[in-house]
Amino acid sequence: DSGVTQTPKHLITATGQRVTLRCSPRSGDLSVYWYQQSLDQGLQFLIHYYNGEERAKGNILERFSAQQFPDLHSELNLSSLELGDSALYFCASSVWQDTQYFGPGTRLTVL
Amino acid sequence: AQKVTQAQTEISVVEKEDVTLDCVYETRDTTYYLFWYKQPPSGELVFLIRRNSFDEQNEISGRYSWNFQKSTSSFNFTITASQVVDSAVYFCALLHGSSNTGKLIFGQGTTLQVKP
């Protein structure tokens, strides 16, 4: 158990819908990262938040957004969902530029 | 270019065999970090090791060992006396020390199957 929690574990929804993925980092970690794992793209960095502020963006679609709250938990919002958004979404946390520990992931299926 | 290449897509071995997973990276940074993660069939990503660019000492942890060679930009992972529980996808990853993005660049992964 990495200490990073993600909810829900599975999510099935329809095209055009909006979903929210939630992540709680390890105790003491100020950095939260989101990654997408798909069969064709592999593991891709989406976004990094540090202590409530956005620090870096990767190949994140405009339909996707994230935030980190004062209690350090983070949410990834995915809207206008398409079939191609089906993937495993990971959250990770770290103490700044240190080892990233990953949560169990949320498997999103868009039908 | 910043890139991680794991040329072996799939490896199949019989239990108790030794197996080496290759990882080659590309970076222009002098400060960087290399990682190995394991993704078992259950799906989570499990951290195995972190190495910084200034420390080329090889590391051994039980049946696992890592060989870091800057001269060939490689960070290979060897499992000695493999076991069925080692069956998983293994990812090598690169983090640039100077970028401050925290962005991990992953290889495509190597699927290891250990047969009884």
Coordinates of N, CA and C in Angstrom, one line a residue:
Chain A
D1 N 0.8 -1.2 0.0 CA 0.0 0.0 0.0 C 0.9 1.3 0.0
S2 N 0.7 2.1 -1.0 CA 1.6 3.3 -1.2 C 1.2 4.4 -0.3
G3 N 0.0 4.4 0.2 CA -0.5 5.5 1.0 C -1.3 6.5 0.2
V4 N -1.3 6.3 -1.1 CA -2.1 7.2 -2.0 C -3.4 6.5 -2.2
T5 N -4.5 7.3 -2.0 CA -5.8 6.7 -2.3 C -6.5 7.4 -3.5
Q6 N -7.2 6.6 -4.2 CA -8.0 7.1 -5.4 C -9.4 6.5 -5.3
T7 N -10.3 7.4 -5.7 CA -11.7 6.9 -5.8 C -12.3 7.6 -7.0
P8 N -13.2 6.9 -7.7 CA -13.6 5.5 -7.5 C -12.5 4.5 -8.1
K9 N -12.7 3.3 -7.9 CA -11.8 2.3 -8.5 C -12.1 2.1 -10.0
H10 N -13.4 2.0 -10.2 CA -13.9 1.8 -11.6 C -15.0 2.9 -11.8
L11 N -15.1 3.3 -13.1 CA -16.1 4.2 -13.5 C -16.5 3.9 -14.9
I12 N -17.8 3.7 -15.1 CA -18.3 3.5 -16.4 C -19.3 4.6 -16.7
T13 N -19.2 5.2 -17.9 CA -20.0 6.3 -18.2 C -20.2 6.3 -19.7
A14 N -21.0 7.3 -20.2 CA -21.3 7.4 -21.6 C -20.6 8.6 -22.2
T15 N -20.5 8.5 -23.6 CA -19.8 9.7 -24.3 C -20.6 10.9 -24.0
G16 N -19.9 12.0 -23.9 CA -20.5 13.3 -23.7 C -20.6 13.7 -22.2
Q17 N -20.4 12.7 -21.3 CA -20.6 12.9 -19.9 C -19.4 13.6 -19.3
R18 N -19.5 13.9 -18.0 CA -18.4 14.5 -17.2 C -18.3 13.7 -15.9
V19 N -17.0 13.4 -15.6 CA -16.7 12.7 -14.4 C -15.6 13.4 -13.6
T20 N -15.6 13.0 -12.3 CA -14.5 13.6 -11.4 C -13.8 12.4 -10.7
L21 N -12.5 12.4 -10.8 CA -11.7 11.4 -10.2 C -11.0 12.1 -9.0
R22 N -10.9 11.4 -7.9 CA -10.4 12.0 -6.7 C -9.2 11.3 -6.2
C23 N -8.3 12.0 -5.6 CA -7.0 11.5 -5.1 C -6.6 12.1 -3.8
S24 N -6.2 11.3 -2.8 CA -5.6 11.8 -1.6 C -4.2 11.4 -1.5
P25 N -3.3 12.3 -1.4 CA -1.8 12.0 -1.3 C -1.4 11.4 0.0
R26 N -0.2 10.9 0.0 CA 0.4 10.3 1.2 C 0.5 11.5 2.2
S27 N 0.4 11.1 3.5 CA 0.6 12.1 4.5 C 1.9 12.8 4.4
G28 N 1.9 14.2 4.3 CA 3.2 14.9 4.2 C 3.6 15.3 2.8
D29 N 3.0 14.6 1.8 CA 3.4 15.0 0.4 C 2.6 16.2 0.0
L30 N 3.3 17.1 -0.6 CA 2.7 18.4 -1.1 C 2.4 18.3 -2.6
S31 N 3.1 17.4 -3.3 CA 3.0 17.3 -4.8 C 2.0 16.2 -5.1
V32 N 1.1 16.5 -6.1 CA 0.2 15.5 -6.6 C 0.4 15.6 -8.1
Y33 N 0.4 14.4 -8.7 CA 0.6 14.2 -10.2 C -0.6 13.4 -10.7
W34 N -1.0 13.6 -11.9 CA -1.9 12.8 -12.6 C -1.3 12.2 -13.9
Y35 N -1.5 10.9 -14.1 CA -1.0 10.3 -15.3 C -2.2 9.5 -15.9
Q36 N -2.1 9.3 -17.2 CA -3.1 8.5 -18.0 C -2.3 7.3 -18.6
Q37 N -2.9 6.1 -18.4 CA -2.3 4.9 -19.0 C -3.3 4.3 -20.0
S38 N -2.9 4.3 -21.3 CA -3.8 3.7 -22.3 C -2.9 2.8 -23.1
L39 N -3.6 1.9 -23.8 CA -2.8 0.9 -24.6 C -2.0 1.5 -25.7
D40 N -2.5 2.5 -26.3 CA -1.8 3.1 -27.5 C -0.8 4.1 -27.0
Q41 N -1.0 4.9 -26.0 CA -0.1 5.9 -25.5 C 0.8 5.6 -24.4
G42 N 0.6 4.5 -23.7 CA 1.4 4.1 -22.6 C 1.0 5.0 -21.4
L43 N 2.0 5.3 -20.5 CA 1.9 6.1 -19.4 C 2.3 7.5 -19.7
Q44 N 1.3 8.4 -19.6 CA 1.5 9.8 -20.0 C 1.2 10.8 -18.9
F45 N 2.1 11.7 -18.6 CA 2.0 12.7 -17.6 C 0.9 13.7 -18.0
L46 N 0.0 14.0 -17.1 CA -1.0 15.0 -17.4 C -0.8 16.3 -16.7
I47 N -0.6 16.3 -15.4 CA -0.5 17.6 -14.7 C 0.2 17.4 -13.3
H48 N 0.8 18.4 -12.8 CA 1.4 18.4 -11.5 C 1.0 19.6 -10.7
Y49 N 0.5 19.3 -9.5 CA 0.2 20.4 -8.5 C 1.1 20.3 -7.3
Y50 N 1.5 21.5 -6.8 CA 2.3 21.5 -5.6 C 1.7 22.5 -4.7
N51 N 1.3 22.0 -3.5 CA 0.7 22.8 -2.5 C -0.4 23.7 -3.0
G52 N -1.2 23.2 -3.8 CA -2.4 24.0 -4.3 C -2.2 24.7 -5.6
E53 N -0.9 24.8 -6.1 CA -0.7 25.5 -7.3 C -0.3 24.6 -8.4
E54 N -0.7 24.9 -9.6 CA -0.3 24.1 -10.8 C 1.1 24.4 -11.1
R55 N 1.9 23.3 -11.2 CA 3.4 23.5 -11.5 C 3.8 23.1 -12.9
A56 N 3.0 22.2 -13.5 CA 3.4 21.8 -14.9 C 2.2 21.0 -15.5
K57 N 2.1 21.2 -16.8 CA 1.1 20.5 -17.6 C 1.8 19.7 -18.6
G58 N 1.3 18.5 -18.8 CA 1.7 17.7 -19.9 C 0.8 17.7 -21.1
N59 N 0.6 16.6 -21.7 CA -0.4 16.5 -22.8 C -1.8 16.4 -22.3
I60 N -2.3 17.3 -21.6 CA -3.6 17.2 -21.0 C -4.6 18.0 -22.0
L61 N -5.7 17.3 -22.3 CA -6.6 17.9 -23.2 C -7.3 19.1 -22.5
E62 N -7.9 20.0 -23.3 CA -8.6 21.1 -22.8 C -9.9 20.7 -22.1
R63 N -10.4 19.6 -22.4 CA -11.6 19.0 -21.8 C -11.3 18.5 -20.4
F64 N -10.0 18.4 -20.1 CA -9.6 17.9 -18.7 C -9.1 19.1 -17.9
S65 N -9.4 19.0 -16.6 CA -8.9 20.0 -15.7 C -8.7 19.4 -14.3
A66 N -7.8 20.0 -13.6 CA -7.6 19.4 -12.2 C -7.4 20.6 -11.2
Q67 N -7.5 20.2 -10.0 CA -7.2 21.2 -8.9 C -6.7 20.4 -7.7
Q68 N -6.0 21.2 -6.8 CA -5.6 20.6 -5.6 C -6.1 21.6 -4.5
F69 N -6.8 21.0 -3.5 CA -7.5 21.7 -2.5 C -6.6 22.0 -1.3
P70 N -7.0 22.9 -0.4 CA -6.2 23.2 0.8 C -5.8 22.0 1.6
D71 N -6.7 21.0 1.6 CA -6.3 19.8 2.4 C -5.4 18.9 1.6
L72 N -5.0 19.3 0.4 CA -4.0 18.7 -0.5 C -4.6 17.5 -1.3
H73 N -5.9 17.2 -1.1 CA -6.4 16.2 -2.0 C -6.6 16.9 -3.4
S74 N -6.7 16.1 -4.4 CA -6.8 16.6 -5.8 C -7.9 15.9 -6.5
E75 N -8.5 16.6 -7.5 CA -9.5 16.1 -8.3 C -9.2 16.3 -9.8
L76 N -9.4 15.3 -10.6 CA -9.2 15.4 -12.0 C -10.6 15.4 -12.7
N77 N -11.0 16.4 -13.4 CA -12.3 16.5 -14.0 C -12.1 16.3 -15.5
L78 N -12.9 15.3 -16.0 CA -12.9 15.0 -17.4 C -14.3 15.3 -18.0
S79 N -14.4 16.1 -19.0 CA -15.7 16.4 -19.5 C -15.8 16.1 -21.0
S80 N -17.0 16.2 -21.5 CA -17.3 15.8 -22.9 C -16.6 14.6 -23.3
L81 N -16.8 13.5 -22.5 CA -16.0 12.3 -22.7 C -16.2 11.7 -24.0
E82 N -15.1 11.1 -24.5 CA -15.0 10.4 -25.8 C -14.6 9.0 -25.5
L83 N -14.9 8.1 -26.5 CA -14.5 6.7 -26.4 C -13.0 6.6 -26.1
G84 N -12.2 7.5 -26.7 CA -10.7 7.4 -26.6 C -10.2 7.8 -25.2
D85 N -11.1 8.3 -24.4 CA -10.7 8.7 -23.0 C -10.7 7.5 -22.1
S86 N -11.2 6.4 -22.5 CA -11.1 5.2 -21.7 C -9.7 4.9 -21.4
A87 N -9.4 4.7 -20.1 CA -8.0 4.5 -19.7 C -7.9 4.3 -18.3
L88 N -6.7 4.0 -17.8 CA -6.5 3.9 -16.4 C -5.8 5.2 -15.9
Y89 N -6.4 5.9 -15.0 CA -5.9 7.2 -14.5 C -5.3 7.0 -13.2
F90 N -4.0 7.4 -13.1 CA -3.2 7.3 -11.9 C -3.0 8.6 -11.3
C91 N -3.0 8.7 -10.0 CA -2.6 9.8 -9.2 C -1.3 9.3 -8.5
A92 N -0.4 10.2 -8.3 CA 0.9 9.9 -7.6 C 1.1 11.1 -6.7
S93 N 1.9 10.9 -5.6 CA 2.3 12.0 -4.8 C 3.8 11.9 -4.4
S94 N 4.3 13.0 -4.0 CA 5.7 13.0 -3.6 C 6.0 14.2 -2.7
V95 N 7.2 14.2 -2.1 CA 7.7 15.4 -1.4 C 8.5 16.1 -2.5
W96 N 8.0 17.1 -3.1 CA 8.6 17.9 -4.2 C 9.2 16.9 -5.2
Q97 N 10.4 17.1 -5.6 CA 11.0 16.3 -6.7 C 11.6 15.0 -6.2
D98 N 10.8 14.3 -5.5 CA 11.3 13.0 -5.0 C 10.6 11.9 -5.6
T99 N 10.7 10.7 -5.1 CA 10.1 9.5 -5.6 C 8.6 9.7 -5.6
Q100 N 7.9 9.4 -6.7 CA 6.5 9.5 -6.8 C 5.9 8.1 -6.5
Y101 N 5.0 8.1 -5.6 CA 4.2 6.9 -5.1 C 2.8 7.0 -5.7
F102 N 2.5 5.9 -6.4 CA 1.2 5.9 -7.1 C 0.1 5.3 -6.4
G103 N -1.1 5.8 -6.6 CA -2.3 5.2 -6.1 C -2.7 4.0 -6.9
P104 N -3.8 3.3 -6.6 CA -4.2 2.1 -7.3 C -4.9 2.4 -8.6
G105 N -5.2 3.6 -8.9 CA -5.7 4.0 -10.2 C -7.2 4.0 -10.3
T106 N -7.8 4.7 -11.2 CA -9.2 4.6 -11.5 C -9.3 4.2 -13.0
R107 N -10.1 3.1 -13.2 CA -10.3 2.6 -14.5 C -11.5 3.2 -15.1
L108 N -11.4 4.1 -16.1 CA -12.5 4.8 -16.7 C -12.9 4.1 -18.0
T109 N -14.1 3.7 -18.1 CA -14.6 3.1 -19.4 C -15.7 4.0 -19.9
V110 N -15.5 4.5 -21.1 CA -16.5 5.4 -21.8 C -17.2 4.6 -22.9
L111 N -18.5 4.4 -22.7 CA -19.3 3.6 -23.7 C -20.1 4.5 -24.7
Chain B
A1 N 16.5 15.4 -26.9 CA 15.3 14.6 -26.7 C 15.4 13.9 -25.4
Q2 N 14.2 13.7 -24.8 CA 14.1 13.0 -23.5 C 13.3 11.8 -23.8
K3 N 13.9 10.6 -23.6 CA 13.2 9.4 -24.0 C 13.7 8.2 -23.2
V4 N 12.8 7.3 -23.0 CA 13.2 6.0 -22.3 C 12.7 4.9 -23.3
T5 N 13.7 4.0 -23.5 CA 13.4 2.9 -24.4 C 13.5 1.6 -23.7
Q6 N 12.5 0.8 -23.7 CA 12.5 -0.6 -23.2 C 12.2 -1.4 -24.4
A7 N 13.3 -1.9 -25.0 CA 13.2 -2.6 -26.3 C 12.5 -3.9 -26.2
Q8 N 12.5 -4.6 -25.1 CA 11.9 -5.9 -24.9 C 10.4 -5.7 -24.5
T9 N 9.5 -6.1 -25.4 CA 8.1 -5.9 -25.2 C 7.6 -7.0 -24.2
E10 N 8.0 -8.2 -24.5 CA 7.6 -9.3 -23.7 C 8.7 -10.3 -23.5
I11 N 8.9 -10.8 -22.2 CA 9.8 -11.8 -21.9 C 9.1 -12.9 -21.2
S12 N 9.5 -14.2 -21.6 CA 8.9 -15.3 -20.9 C 10.0 -16.2 -20.4
V13 N 10.0 -16.5 -19.1 CA 11.0 -17.4 -18.6 C 10.3 -18.5 -17.7
V14 N 11.1 -19.5 -17.4 CA 10.7 -20.5 -16.5 C 11.2 -20.2 -15.1
E15 N 10.4 -20.5 -14.1 CA 10.7 -20.2 -12.7 C 12.2 -20.6 -12.4
K16 N 12.8 -19.8 -11.6 CA 14.2 -20.0 -11.2 C 15.3 -19.5 -12.2
E17 N 14.8 -19.1 -13.4 CA 15.7 -18.6 -14.3 C 16.0 -17.1 -13.9
D18 N 17.2 -16.6 -14.3 CA 17.5 -15.2 -14.1 C 17.1 -14.5 -15.4
V19 N 16.7 -13.2 -15.2 CA 16.2 -12.5 -16.3 C 16.6 -11.0 -16.2
T20 N 17.0 -10.4 -17.3 CA 17.4 -9.0 -17.2 C 16.5 -8.2 -18.1
L21 N 16.0 -7.1 -17.6 CA 15.1 -6.2 -18.3 C 16.0 -4.9 -18.7
D22 N 16.0 -4.6 -20.0 CA 16.8 -3.5 -20.4 C 16.1 -2.2 -20.4
C23 N 16.8 -1.1 -20.1 CA 16.3 0.2 -20.2 C 17.4 1.2 -20.7
V24 N 17.1 1.9 -21.7 CA 18.0 2.9 -22.3 C 17.4 4.2 -22.3
Y25 N 18.1 5.2 -21.8 CA 17.4 6.6 -21.7 C 18.2 7.6 -22.5
E26 N 17.6 8.7 -22.9 CA 18.2 9.8 -23.5 C 17.9 11.1 -22.8
T27 N 18.9 11.8 -22.5 CA 18.7 13.1 -21.9 C 19.9 14.0 -22.1
R28 N 19.8 15.3 -22.0 CA 20.9 16.2 -22.1 C 21.2 16.8 -20.7
D29 N 20.4 16.5 -19.8 CA 20.6 17.0 -18.4 C 21.8 16.2 -17.8
T30 N 22.4 16.9 -16.9 CA 23.5 16.3 -16.1 C 22.9 15.7 -14.8
T31 N 21.8 16.3 -14.4 CA 21.1 15.9 -13.2 C 19.8 15.3 -13.5
Y32 N 19.6 14.0 -13.2 CA 18.4 13.3 -13.5 C 18.3 12.1 -12.6
Y33 N 17.1 11.6 -12.6 CA 16.8 10.4 -11.7 C 16.2 9.3 -12.6
L34 N 16.5 8.1 -12.3 CA 16.0 7.0 -13.0 C 15.2 6.1 -12.0
F35 N 14.1 5.5 -12.5 CA 13.2 4.7 -11.6 C 12.9 3.4 -12.3
W36 N 12.5 2.4 -11.5 CA 11.8 1.2 -12.0 C 10.6 1.1 -11.2
Y37 N 9.5 0.8 -11.9 CA 8.2 0.5 -11.3 C 7.7 -0.8 -11.8
K38 N 6.9 -1.5 -10.9 CA 6.3 -2.8 -11.3 C 4.8 -2.6 -11.3
Q39 N 4.2 -3.2 -12.3 CA 2.7 -3.1 -12.4 C 2.2 -4.6 -12.5
P40 N 1.8 -5.2 -11.4 CA 1.3 -6.5 -11.4 C 0.0 -6.6 -12.0
P41 N -0.6 -7.8 -12.2 CA -1.9 -7.9 -12.9 C -3.0 -7.1 -12.2
S42 N -2.9 -6.9 -10.9 CA -3.9 -6.1 -10.2 C -3.9 -4.6 -10.6
G43 N -2.9 -4.2 -11.3 CA -2.9 -2.8 -11.9 C -2.2 -1.7 -11.3
E44 N -1.9 -1.8 -10.0 CA -1.3 -0.7 -9.3 C 0.2 -0.6 -9.8
L45 N 0.8 0.6 -9.6 CA 2.2 0.8 -9.9 C 3.0 0.9 -8.7
V46 N 3.9 -0.1 -8.6 CA 4.7 -0.2 -7.3 C 6.1 0.3 -7.6
F47 N 6.6 1.2 -6.7 CA 7.9 1.7 -6.8 C 8.9 0.7 -6.4
L48 N 10.0 0.5 -7.2 CA 11.0 -0.5 -6.9 C 12.4 0.2 -6.5
I49 N 12.8 1.2 -7.3 CA 14.1 1.8 -7.0 C 14.2 3.2 -7.7
R50 N 15.0 4.0 -7.1 CA 15.3 5.4 -7.6 C 16.8 5.5 -7.6
R51 N 17.4 6.1 -8.6 CA 18.8 6.3 -8.8 C 19.0 7.7 -9.3
N52 N 20.0 8.4 -8.7 CA 20.3 9.7 -9.3 C 21.5 9.6 -10.2
S53 N 21.7 10.6 -11.0 CA 22.7 10.5 -12.1 C 24.1 10.6 -11.6
F54 N 24.3 11.0 -10.3 CA 25.6 11.0 -9.8 C 26.1 9.8 -9.0
D55 N 25.2 8.8 -9.0 CA 25.4 7.6 -8.2 C 25.4 6.4 -9.1
E56 N 26.5 6.0 -9.6 CA 26.6 4.8 -10.5 C 26.8 3.5 -9.8
Q57 N 26.7 3.5 -8.5 CA 26.9 2.2 -7.8 C 25.7 1.3 -8.2
N58 N 26.0 0.1 -8.4 CA 25.0 -0.9 -8.6 C 24.3 -1.2 -7.3
E59 N 23.1 -1.6 -7.4 CA 22.3 -1.9 -6.1 C 21.7 -3.3 -6.2
I60 N 21.7 -3.9 -5.0 CA 21.1 -5.2 -4.9 C 20.1 -5.2 -3.8
S61 N 18.9 -5.7 -4.0 CA 17.9 -5.8 -3.0 C 17.3 -7.2 -3.1
G62 N 17.7 -8.1 -2.3 CA 17.2 -9.5 -2.4 C 17.5 -10.1 -3.7
R63 N 16.5 -10.5 -4.4 CA 16.7 -11.1 -5.7 C 16.8 -10.1 -6.9
Y64 N 16.6 -8.8 -6.5 CA 16.6 -7.8 -7.5 C 18.0 -7.1 -7.5
S65 N 18.5 -6.7 -8.7 CA 19.7 -5.9 -8.8 C 19.5 -5.0 -10.0
W66 N 20.2 -3.9 -9.9 CA 20.2 -2.8 -10.9 C 21.6 -2.4 -11.3
N67 N 21.8 -2.3 -12.6 CA 23.1 -1.9 -13.2 C 22.9 -0.6 -13.9
F68 N 23.5 0.5 -13.4 CA 23.4 1.8 -14.0 C 24.7 2.1 -14.6
Q69 N 24.7 2.4 -15.9 CA 25.9 2.7 -16.7 C 25.7 4.0 -17.5
K70 N 26.3 5.1 -17.1 CA 26.1 6.3 -17.8 C 26.7 6.3 -19.1
S71 N 27.8 5.5 -19.3 CA 28.5 5.5 -20.5 C 27.7 5.0 -21.7
T72 N 26.7 4.1 -21.3 CA 25.8 3.5 -22.3 C 24.4 4.0 -22.1
S73 N 24.2 4.9 -21.2 CA 22.8 5.5 -20.9 C 21.9 4.3 -20.6
S74 N 22.3 3.4 -19.8 CA 21.4 2.3 -19.5 C 21.2 2.1 -18.0
F75 N 20.1 1.5 -17.7 CA 19.7 1.3 -16.3 C 19.0 -0.1 -16.3
N76 N 19.7 -1.1 -16.3 CA 19.1 -2.5 -16.5 C 18.8 -3.1 -15.1
F77 N 17.8 -3.9 -15.2 CA 17.2 -4.6 -14.0 C 17.2 -6.1 -14.1
T78 N 17.8 -6.7 -13.1 CA 18.0 -8.2 -13.2 C 17.2 -8.8 -12.0
I79 N 16.4 -9.8 -12.3 CA 15.8 -10.6 -11.3 C 16.5 -12.0 -11.3
T80 N 17.0 -12.3 -10.2 CA 17.7 -13.6 -10.0 C 16.7 -14.6 -9.5
A81 N 16.8 -15.8 -10.0 CA 15.9 -16.9 -9.5 C 14.5 -16.5 -9.6
S82 N 14.0 -16.2 -10.7 CA 12.6 -15.6 -10.9 C 11.6 -16.5 -10.3
Q83 N 10.5 -15.9 -9.9 CA 9.4 -16.6 -9.3 C 8.1 -16.2 -10.0
V84 N 7.1 -17.0 -9.9 CA 5.8 -16.7 -10.6 C 5.3 -15.3 -10.2
V85 N 5.5 -15.0 -8.9 CA 5.0 -13.7 -8.4 C 5.7 -12.5 -9.1
D86 N 6.8 -12.7 -9.8 CA 7.4 -11.6 -10.4 C 6.7 -11.3 -11.8
S87 N 5.8 -12.1 -12.2 CA 5.1 -11.8 -13.4 C 4.3 -10.5 -13.3
A88 N 4.7 -9.6 -14.2 CA 4.2 -8.2 -14.1 C 4.7 -7.4 -15.4
V89 N 4.2 -6.2 -15.5 CA 4.8 -5.3 -16.4 C 5.7 -4.4 -15.7
Y90 N 6.9 -4.2 -16.2 CA 8.0 -3.4 -15.5 C 8.2 -2.2 -16.3
F91 N 8.2 -1.0 -15.7 CA 8.5 0.3 -16.3 C 9.7 0.9 -15.8
C92 N 10.5 1.4 -16.7 CA 11.6 2.3 -16.4 C 11.2 3.7 -16.7
A93 N 11.7 4.6 -15.8 CA 11.2 6.0 -16.0 C 12.3 7.0 -15.7
L94 N 12.2 8.2 -16.3 CA 13.3 9.2 -16.2 C 12.6 10.5 -15.6
L95 N 13.3 11.1 -14.7 CA 12.9 12.4 -14.2 C 14.0 13.4 -14.3
H96 N 13.8 14.6 -14.9 CA 14.9 15.5 -15.0 C 14.9 16.4 -13.8
G97 N 16.1 16.5 -13.3 CA 16.3 17.3 -12.1 C 16.2 18.8 -12.3
S98 N 16.4 19.2 -13.5 CA 16.4 20.7 -13.7 C 15.1 21.2 -14.1
S99 N 14.1 20.4 -14.5 CA 12.9 20.9 -15.1 C 11.9 21.4 -14.2
N100 N 11.9 20.9 -12.9 CA 10.9 21.3 -11.9 C 9.5 21.0 -12.3
T101 N 9.3 20.2 -13.3 CA 7.9 19.8 -13.7 C 7.4 18.6 -12.9
G102 N 8.4 17.8 -12.5 CA 8.0 16.5 -11.8 C 7.5 15.5 -12.8
K103 N 7.7 15.8 -14.1 CA 7.2 14.9 -15.1 C 8.0 13.6 -15.3
L104 N 7.4 12.5 -15.0 CA 8.1 11.2 -15.2 C 7.9 10.8 -16.6
I105 N 9.0 10.5 -17.3 CA 8.9 9.9 -18.7 C 9.1 8.4 -18.6
F106 N 8.1 7.7 -19.0 CA 8.1 6.3 -18.9 C 8.5 5.6 -20.2
G107 N 9.1 4.5 -20.1 CA 9.3 3.6 -21.2 C 8.0 2.9 -21.5
Q108 N 7.9 2.1 -22.6 CA 6.7 1.4 -22.9 C 6.4 0.2 -22.1
G109 N 7.4 -0.2 -21.3 CA 7.1 -1.3 -20.4 C 7.6 -2.6 -21.0
T110 N 8.0 -3.5 -20.1 CA 8.3 -4.9 -20.5 C 7.4 -5.9 -19.7
T111 N 6.7 -6.7 -20.4 CA 5.8 -7.7 -19.8 C 6.6 -8.9 -19.5
L112 N 6.8 -9.3 -18.2 CA 7.5 -10.4 -17.8 C 6.5 -11.5 -17.4
Q113 N 6.7 -12.7 -18.0 CA 5.9 -13.8 -17.6 C 6.8 -14.9 -17.1
V114 N 6.6 -15.3 -15.9 CA 7.4 -16.4 -15.3 C 6.5 -17.6 -15.1
K115 N 6.9 -18.6 -15.8 CA 6.0 -19.8 -15.8 C 6.6 -20.8 -14.8
P116 N 5.6 -21.5 -14.2 CA 6.1 -22.5 -13.1 C 6.8 -23.7 -13.8

